[in-house]
Coordinates of C-alpha atoms in Angstrom, one line a residue:
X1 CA -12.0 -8.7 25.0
X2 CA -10.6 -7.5 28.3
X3 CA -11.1 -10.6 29.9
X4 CA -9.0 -12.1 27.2
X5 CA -6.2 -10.0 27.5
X6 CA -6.2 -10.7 31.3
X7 CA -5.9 -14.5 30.8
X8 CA -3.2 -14.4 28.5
X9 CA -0.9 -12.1 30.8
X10 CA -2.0 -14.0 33.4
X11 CA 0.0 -16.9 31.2
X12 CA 3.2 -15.3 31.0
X13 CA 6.1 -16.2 33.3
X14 CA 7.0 -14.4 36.6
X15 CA 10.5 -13.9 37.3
X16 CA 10.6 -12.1 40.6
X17 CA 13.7 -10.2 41.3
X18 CA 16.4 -12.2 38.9
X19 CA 17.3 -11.2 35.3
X20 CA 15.5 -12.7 32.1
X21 CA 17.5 -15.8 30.9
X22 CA 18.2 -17.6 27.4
X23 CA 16.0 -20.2 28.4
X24 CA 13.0 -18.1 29.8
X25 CA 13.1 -16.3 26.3
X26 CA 12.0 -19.6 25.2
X27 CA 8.9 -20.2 26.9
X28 CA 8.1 -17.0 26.1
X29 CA 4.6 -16.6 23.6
X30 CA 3.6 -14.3 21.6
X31 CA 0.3 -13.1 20.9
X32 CA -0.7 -11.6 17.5
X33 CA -3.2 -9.0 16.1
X34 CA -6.6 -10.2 16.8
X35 CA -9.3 -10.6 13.6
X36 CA -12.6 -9.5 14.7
X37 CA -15.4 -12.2 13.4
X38 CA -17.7 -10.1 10.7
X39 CA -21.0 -10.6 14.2
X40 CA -18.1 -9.5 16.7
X41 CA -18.9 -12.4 18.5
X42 CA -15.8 -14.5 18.4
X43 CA -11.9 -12.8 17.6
X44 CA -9.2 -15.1 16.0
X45 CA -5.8 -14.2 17.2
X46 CA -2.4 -16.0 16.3
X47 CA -0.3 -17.4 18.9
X48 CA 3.6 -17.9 18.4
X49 CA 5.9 -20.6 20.4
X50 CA 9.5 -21.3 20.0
X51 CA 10.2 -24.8 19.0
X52 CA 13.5 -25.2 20.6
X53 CA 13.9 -28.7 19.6
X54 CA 13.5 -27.9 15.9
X55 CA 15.1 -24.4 16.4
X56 CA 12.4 -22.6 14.9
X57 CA 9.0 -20.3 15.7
X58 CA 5.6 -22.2 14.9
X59 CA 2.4 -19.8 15.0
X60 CA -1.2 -21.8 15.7
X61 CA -4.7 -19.7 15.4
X62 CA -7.0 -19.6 18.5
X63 CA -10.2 -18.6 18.7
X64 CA -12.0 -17.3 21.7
X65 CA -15.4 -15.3 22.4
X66 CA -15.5 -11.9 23.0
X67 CA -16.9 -11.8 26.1
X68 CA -14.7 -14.2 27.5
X69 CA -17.5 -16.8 28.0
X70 CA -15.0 -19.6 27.1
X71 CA -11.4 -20.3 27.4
X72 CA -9.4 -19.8 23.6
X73 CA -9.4 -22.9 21.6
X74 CA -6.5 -23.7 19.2
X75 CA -8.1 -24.0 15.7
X76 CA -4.6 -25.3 13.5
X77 CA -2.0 -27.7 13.9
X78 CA 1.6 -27.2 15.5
X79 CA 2.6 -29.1 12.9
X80 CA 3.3 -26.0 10.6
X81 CA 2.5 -22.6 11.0
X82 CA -0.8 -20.8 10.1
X83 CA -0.4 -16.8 9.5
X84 CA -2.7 -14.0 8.6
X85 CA -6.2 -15.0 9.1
X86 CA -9.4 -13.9 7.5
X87 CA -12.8 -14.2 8.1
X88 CA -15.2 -15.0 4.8
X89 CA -17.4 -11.8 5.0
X90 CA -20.3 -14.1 6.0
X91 CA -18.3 -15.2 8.9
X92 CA -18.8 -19.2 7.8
X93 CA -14.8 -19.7 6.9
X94 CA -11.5 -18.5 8.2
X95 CA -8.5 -18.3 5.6
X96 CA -5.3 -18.0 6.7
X97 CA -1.9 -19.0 4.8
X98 CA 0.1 -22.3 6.0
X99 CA 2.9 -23.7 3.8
X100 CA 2.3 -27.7 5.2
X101 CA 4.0 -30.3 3.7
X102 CA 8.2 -30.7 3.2
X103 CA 9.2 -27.7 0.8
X104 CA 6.4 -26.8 0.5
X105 CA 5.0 -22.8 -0.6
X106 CA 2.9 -20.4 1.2
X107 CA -1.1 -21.3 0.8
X108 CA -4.3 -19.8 1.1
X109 CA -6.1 -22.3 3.3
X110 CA -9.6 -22.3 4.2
X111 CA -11.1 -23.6 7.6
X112 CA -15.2 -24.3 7.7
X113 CA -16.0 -22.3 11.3
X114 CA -18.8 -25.5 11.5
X115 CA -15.6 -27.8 12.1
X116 CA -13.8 -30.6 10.1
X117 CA -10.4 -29.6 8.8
X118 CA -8.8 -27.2 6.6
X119 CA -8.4 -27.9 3.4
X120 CA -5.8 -26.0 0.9
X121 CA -7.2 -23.4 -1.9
X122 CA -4.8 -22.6 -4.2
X123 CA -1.6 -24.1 -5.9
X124 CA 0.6 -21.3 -7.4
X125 CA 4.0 -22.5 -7.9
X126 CA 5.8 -20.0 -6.1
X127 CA 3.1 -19.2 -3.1
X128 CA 0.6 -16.6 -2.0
X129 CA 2.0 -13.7 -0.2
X130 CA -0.6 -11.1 0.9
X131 CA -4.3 -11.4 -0.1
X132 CA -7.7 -10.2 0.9
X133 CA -11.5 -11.6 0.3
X134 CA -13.5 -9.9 -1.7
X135 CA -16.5 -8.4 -0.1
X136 CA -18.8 -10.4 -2.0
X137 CA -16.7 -13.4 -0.7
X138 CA -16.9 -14.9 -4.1
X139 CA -13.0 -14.4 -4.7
X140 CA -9.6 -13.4 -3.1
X141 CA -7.2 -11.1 -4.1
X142 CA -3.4 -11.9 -3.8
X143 CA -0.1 -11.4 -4.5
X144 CA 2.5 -14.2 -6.1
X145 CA 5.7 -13.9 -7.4
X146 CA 6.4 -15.2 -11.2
X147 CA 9.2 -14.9 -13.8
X148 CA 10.7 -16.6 -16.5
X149 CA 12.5 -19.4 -14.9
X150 CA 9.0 -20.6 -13.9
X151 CA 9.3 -22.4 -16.9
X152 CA 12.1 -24.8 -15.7
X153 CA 14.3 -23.7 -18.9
X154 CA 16.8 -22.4 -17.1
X155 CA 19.9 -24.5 -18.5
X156 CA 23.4 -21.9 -17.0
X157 CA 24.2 -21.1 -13.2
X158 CA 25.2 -17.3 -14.9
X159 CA 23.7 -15.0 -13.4
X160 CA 23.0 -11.2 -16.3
X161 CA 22.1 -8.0 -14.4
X162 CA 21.5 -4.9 -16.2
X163 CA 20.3 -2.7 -13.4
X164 CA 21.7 -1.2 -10.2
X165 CA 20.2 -3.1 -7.7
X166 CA 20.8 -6.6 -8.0
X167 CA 21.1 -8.2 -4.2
X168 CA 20.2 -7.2 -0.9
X169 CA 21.3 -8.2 2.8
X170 CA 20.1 -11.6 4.1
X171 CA 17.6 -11.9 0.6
X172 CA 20.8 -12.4 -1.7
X173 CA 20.8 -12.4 -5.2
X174 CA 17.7 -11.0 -7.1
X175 CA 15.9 -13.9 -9.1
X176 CA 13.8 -13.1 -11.7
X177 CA 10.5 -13.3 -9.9
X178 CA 8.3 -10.1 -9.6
X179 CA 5.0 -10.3 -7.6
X180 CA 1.8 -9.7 -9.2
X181 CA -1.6 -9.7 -8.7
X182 CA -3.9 -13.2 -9.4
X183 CA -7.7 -13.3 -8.5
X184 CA -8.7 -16.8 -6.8
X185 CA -12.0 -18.1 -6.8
X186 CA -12.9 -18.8 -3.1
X187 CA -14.3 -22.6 -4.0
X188 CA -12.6 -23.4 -7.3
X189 CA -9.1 -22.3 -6.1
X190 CA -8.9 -21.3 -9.8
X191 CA -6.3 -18.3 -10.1
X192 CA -6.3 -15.7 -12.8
X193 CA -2.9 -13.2 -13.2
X194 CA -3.9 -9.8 -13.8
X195 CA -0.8 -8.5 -13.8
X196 CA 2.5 -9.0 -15.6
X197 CA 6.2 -7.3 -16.1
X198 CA 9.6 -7.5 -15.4
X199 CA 10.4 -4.1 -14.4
X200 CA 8.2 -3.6 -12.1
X201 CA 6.3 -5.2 -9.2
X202 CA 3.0 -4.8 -7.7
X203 CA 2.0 -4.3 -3.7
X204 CA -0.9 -3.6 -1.2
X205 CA -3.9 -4.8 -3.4
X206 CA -7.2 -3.7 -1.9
X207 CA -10.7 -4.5 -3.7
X208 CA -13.2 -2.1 -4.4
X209 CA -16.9 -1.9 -2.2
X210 CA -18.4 -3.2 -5.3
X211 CA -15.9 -6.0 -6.1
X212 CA -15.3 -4.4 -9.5
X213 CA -12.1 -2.7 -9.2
X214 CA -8.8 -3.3 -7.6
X215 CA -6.5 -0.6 -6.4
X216 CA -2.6 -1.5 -6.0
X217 CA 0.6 0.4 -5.6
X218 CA 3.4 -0.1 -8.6
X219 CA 6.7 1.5 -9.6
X220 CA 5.8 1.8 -13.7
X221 CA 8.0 4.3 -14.3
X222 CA 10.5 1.1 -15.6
X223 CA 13.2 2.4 -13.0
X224 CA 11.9 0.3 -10.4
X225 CA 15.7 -1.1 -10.0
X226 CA 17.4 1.6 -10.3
X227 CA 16.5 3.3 -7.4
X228 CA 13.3 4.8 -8.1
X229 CA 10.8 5.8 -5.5
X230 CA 8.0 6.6 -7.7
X231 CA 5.3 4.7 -6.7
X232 CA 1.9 5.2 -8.2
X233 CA -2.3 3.9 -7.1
X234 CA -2.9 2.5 -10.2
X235 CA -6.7 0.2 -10.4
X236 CA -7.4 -2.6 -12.8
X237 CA -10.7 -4.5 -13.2
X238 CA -10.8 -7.7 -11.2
X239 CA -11.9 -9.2 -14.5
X240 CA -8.4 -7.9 -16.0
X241 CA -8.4 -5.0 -18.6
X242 CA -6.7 -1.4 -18.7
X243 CA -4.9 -0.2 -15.7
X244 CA -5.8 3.5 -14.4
X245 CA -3.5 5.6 -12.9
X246 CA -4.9 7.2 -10.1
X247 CA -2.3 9.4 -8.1
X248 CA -0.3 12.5 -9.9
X249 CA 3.1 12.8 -7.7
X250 CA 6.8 12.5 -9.0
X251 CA 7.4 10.7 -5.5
X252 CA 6.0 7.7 -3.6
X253 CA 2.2 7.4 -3.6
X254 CA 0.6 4.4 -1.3
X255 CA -2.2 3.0 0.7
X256 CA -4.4 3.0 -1.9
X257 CA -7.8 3.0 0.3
X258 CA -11.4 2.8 -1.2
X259 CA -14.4 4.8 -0.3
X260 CA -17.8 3.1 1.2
X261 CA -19.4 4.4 -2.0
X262 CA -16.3 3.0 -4.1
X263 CA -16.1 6.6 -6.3
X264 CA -13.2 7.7 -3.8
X265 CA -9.3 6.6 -3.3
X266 CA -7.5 7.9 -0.6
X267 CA -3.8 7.2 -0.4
X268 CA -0.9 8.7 1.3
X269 CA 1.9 10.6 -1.3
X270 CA 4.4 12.7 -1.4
X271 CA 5.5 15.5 -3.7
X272 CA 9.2 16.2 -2.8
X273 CA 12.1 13.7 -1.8
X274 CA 12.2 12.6 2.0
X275 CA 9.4 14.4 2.5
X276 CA 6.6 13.0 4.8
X277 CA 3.8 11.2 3.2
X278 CA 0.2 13.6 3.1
X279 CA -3.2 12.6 2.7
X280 CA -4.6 13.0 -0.7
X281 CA -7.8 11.8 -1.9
X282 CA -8.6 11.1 -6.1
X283 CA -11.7 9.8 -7.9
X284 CA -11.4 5.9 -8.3
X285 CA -12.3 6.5 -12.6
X286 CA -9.3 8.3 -12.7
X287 CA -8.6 11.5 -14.9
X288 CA -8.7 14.2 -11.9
X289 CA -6.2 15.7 -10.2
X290 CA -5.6 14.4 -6.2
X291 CA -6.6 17.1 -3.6
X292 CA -5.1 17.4 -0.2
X293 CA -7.5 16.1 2.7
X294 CA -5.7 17.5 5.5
X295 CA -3.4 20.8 5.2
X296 CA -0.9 21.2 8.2
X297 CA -1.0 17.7 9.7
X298 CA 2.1 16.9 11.1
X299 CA 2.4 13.3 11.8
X300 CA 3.0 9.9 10.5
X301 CA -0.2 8.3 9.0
X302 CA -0.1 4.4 9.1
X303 CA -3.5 2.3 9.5
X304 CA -5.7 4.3 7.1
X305 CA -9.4 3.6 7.0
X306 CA -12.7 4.8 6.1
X307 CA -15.7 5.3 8.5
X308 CA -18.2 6.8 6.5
X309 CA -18.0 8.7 2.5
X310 CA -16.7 11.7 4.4
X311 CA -14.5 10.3 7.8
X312 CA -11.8 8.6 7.8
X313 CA -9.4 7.5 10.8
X314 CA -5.6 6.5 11.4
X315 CA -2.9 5.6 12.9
X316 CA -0.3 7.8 14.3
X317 CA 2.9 8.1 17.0
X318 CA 3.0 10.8 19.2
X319 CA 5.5 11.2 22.3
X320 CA 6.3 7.4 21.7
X321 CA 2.7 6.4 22.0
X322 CA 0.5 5.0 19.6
X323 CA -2.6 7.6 19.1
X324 CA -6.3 7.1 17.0
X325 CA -7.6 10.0 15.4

């Protein structure tokens, strides 16, 4: 891994003395979050130009060895960007999410790591935003947007908004789109919605050890637009059925994160307004009150994992530098 990182500063331009210009900004490239390969023998790691011709950024996917055996290798085409790759847990695919052809949406690709080339999984009319493999490998998780004008109905230019927040800088106009939560099967492409509502919208789906339960954050209190902050960890099947609630504050609750076991939910929440998000843990059934993991911890939690059924580790800022613990 070191060695990696020495080529690609090696790569980047020296400028001596003299001031950064417009036009060095543009050779510039920038070097994404690597994606460890499930044998840590190989990391995928996306790679972003600037297009100046076309006026636009294109991200490819490399792949290099760990040990720096072998010089990177570019995996996808310039042609059209390639974002957030995945590895299948077996290690024999990479997915990653490319919207190729002219207008066309956001899809979850897949990439054989034995060669040929990718071909596209799934077809949702309005794209894949984030998603995750299951650890069985059998499915992914993701999130698309869908509303009623999916239907192609829509026969007025008026536009009839009945809550508070109804644009937002640079987005615009809200549409009537919310994003849910679909299963995909990982061969088929076949796509199930699991979720569903106008007055609320689902985000940061993460799949149970097990594959039998997936945890996700939602505003259900039906204020979502009206200024709300009232995020909940809420699970559902991944063969659909009745949502669980899992958290218990009257402020946001997020980063729903399983247990090894799968009994176990740990998310961060707050129980006041502005207040600093705290490490609670719940039982992934539901019914139980959350309990505090860590009393008098006074910093920012971001990265949240488990180690083992009783460790878990983070992310944090301290002194302007970015700190494990």
């Amino acid at each position: 891994m070191l060695k990696l990182v020495v080529v690609l500063m090696m790569a980047a331009p020296v400028f001596g003395a003299r001031a950064v210009t417009p036009q060095d900004y543009l050779r510039f490239e920038f070097v994404g979050a690597p994606v460890l390969s499930p044998d840590g023998k190989s990391v995928v790691f996306p790679l972003t130009k600037i297009n100046e011709k076309l006026n636009r950024r294109v991200t490819t996917l490399w792949l290099a060895p760990v040990d720096g055996g072998a010089a990177p290798r570019m995996l996808t085409s310039d042609a059209s960007s390639s974002t957030n790759p995945q590895w299948s847990p077996d290690g024999q695919s990479l997915a990653f999410v490319s919207s190729r052809g002219e207008g066309a949406r956001p899809q979850i690709w897949l990439l054989s790591m034995a060669g040929g080339e990718p071909r596209r999984l799934t077809d949702l009319k309005n794209g894949v935003g984030v998603y995750q493999w299951s650890p069985q490998g059998d499915r992914f998780v993701a999130l698309s947007r869908v509303g009623p004008s999916d239907s192609g109905k829509t026969v007025s230019d008026v536009r009839h908004y009945t809550n508070i927040r109804y644009k937002f800088n640079d987005s615009g106009w809200f549409d009537d789109k919310r994003a849910h939560i679909f299963t995909i099967d990982s061969k088929s492409g076949a796509a199930r919605q699991l979720t569903s509502g106008q007055d609320w919208e689902e985000s940061d789906p993460q799949w149970s050890p097990d594959g039998t339960l997936i945890a996700f954050v939602s505003d259900r209190t039906g204020k979502a637009y009206e200024d709300s902050h009232d995020t909940d960890v809420f699970t559902i099947p991944s063969g659909g059925g009745a949502i669980v609630k899992i958290s218990d504050h009257s402020e946001a609750d997020t980063s729903p994160r399983f247990s090894p076991d799968g009994k176990t939910i740990a998310f961060l929440g707050s129980v006041k307004p502005r207040q600093h998000p705290k490490l609670y843990t719940a039982p992934a059934a539901g019914g139980a009150a959350s309990k505090l993991a860590v009393d008098g911890l006074d910093l920012l939690i971001t990265g949240l994992q488990w180690i083992s059924a009783g460790t878990m580790y983070f992310e944090t800022g301290v002194r302007g530098a970015s700190h494990l613990y």
